XYZ file of C-alpha atoms in Angstrom:
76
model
C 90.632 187.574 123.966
C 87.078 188.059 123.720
C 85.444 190.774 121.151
C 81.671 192.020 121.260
C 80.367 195.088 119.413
C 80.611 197.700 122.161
C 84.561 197.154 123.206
C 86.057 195.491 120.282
C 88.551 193.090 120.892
C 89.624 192.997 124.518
C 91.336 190.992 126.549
C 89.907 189.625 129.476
C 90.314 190.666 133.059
C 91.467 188.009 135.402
C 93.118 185.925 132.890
C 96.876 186.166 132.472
C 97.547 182.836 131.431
C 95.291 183.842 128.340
C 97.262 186.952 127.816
C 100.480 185.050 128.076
C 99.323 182.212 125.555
C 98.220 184.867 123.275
C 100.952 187.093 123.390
C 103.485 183.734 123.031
C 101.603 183.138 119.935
C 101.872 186.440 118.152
C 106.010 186.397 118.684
C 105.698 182.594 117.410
C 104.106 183.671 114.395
C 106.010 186.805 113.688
C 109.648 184.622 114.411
C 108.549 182.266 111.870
C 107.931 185.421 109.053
C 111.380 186.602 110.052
C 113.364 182.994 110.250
C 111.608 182.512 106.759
C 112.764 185.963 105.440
C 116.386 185.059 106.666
C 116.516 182.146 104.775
C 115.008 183.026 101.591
C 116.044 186.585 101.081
C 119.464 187.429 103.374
C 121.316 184.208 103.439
C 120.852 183.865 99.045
C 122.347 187.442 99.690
C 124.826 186.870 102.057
C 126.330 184.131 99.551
C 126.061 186.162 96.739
C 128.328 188.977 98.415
C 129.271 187.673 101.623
C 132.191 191.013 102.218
C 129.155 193.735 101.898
C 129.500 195.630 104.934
C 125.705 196.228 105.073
C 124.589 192.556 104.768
C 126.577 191.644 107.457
C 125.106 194.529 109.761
C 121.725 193.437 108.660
C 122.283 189.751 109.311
C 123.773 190.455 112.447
C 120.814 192.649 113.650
C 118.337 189.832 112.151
C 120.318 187.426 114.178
C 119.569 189.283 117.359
C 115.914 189.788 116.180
C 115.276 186.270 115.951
C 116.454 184.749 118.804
C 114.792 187.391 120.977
C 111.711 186.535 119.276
C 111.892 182.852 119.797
C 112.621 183.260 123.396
C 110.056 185.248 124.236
C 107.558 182.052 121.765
C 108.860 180.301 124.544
C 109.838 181.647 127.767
C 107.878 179.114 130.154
């Protein structure tokens, strides 16, 4: 990515393995936010009322979320 006054940020134009890396790096950083909201928030949950029909939909959807997240962090 490069940014100047006139185009903002950009990315630029013959570079894929740039726009790969970066791209790799933003579902990195957004799988560890998730993964850390799993484990603090919905598993203390889950415990606490492990029958509740809705905190098993949402950990099963979360479940999905983060392991597409961390494959696409590192799809090679």
């Amino acid at each position: 990515m490069t940014w100047d006054r006139k185009w903002g940020y950009r990315l630029l134009d013959d570079a894929p393995e740039v726009w790969i890396g970066h791209e790799r790096a933003f579902f990195h950083a957004v799988h560890h936010r998730v993964a850390n909201f799993v484990a603090g928030i919905l598993f203390p949950h889950q415990k606490k009322t492990p029958n509740d029909p809705y905190i098993r939909t949402v950990m099963a959807q979360m479940g999905a979320i983060e392991s597409t997240l961390q494959l696409l962090a590192n799809l090679e």
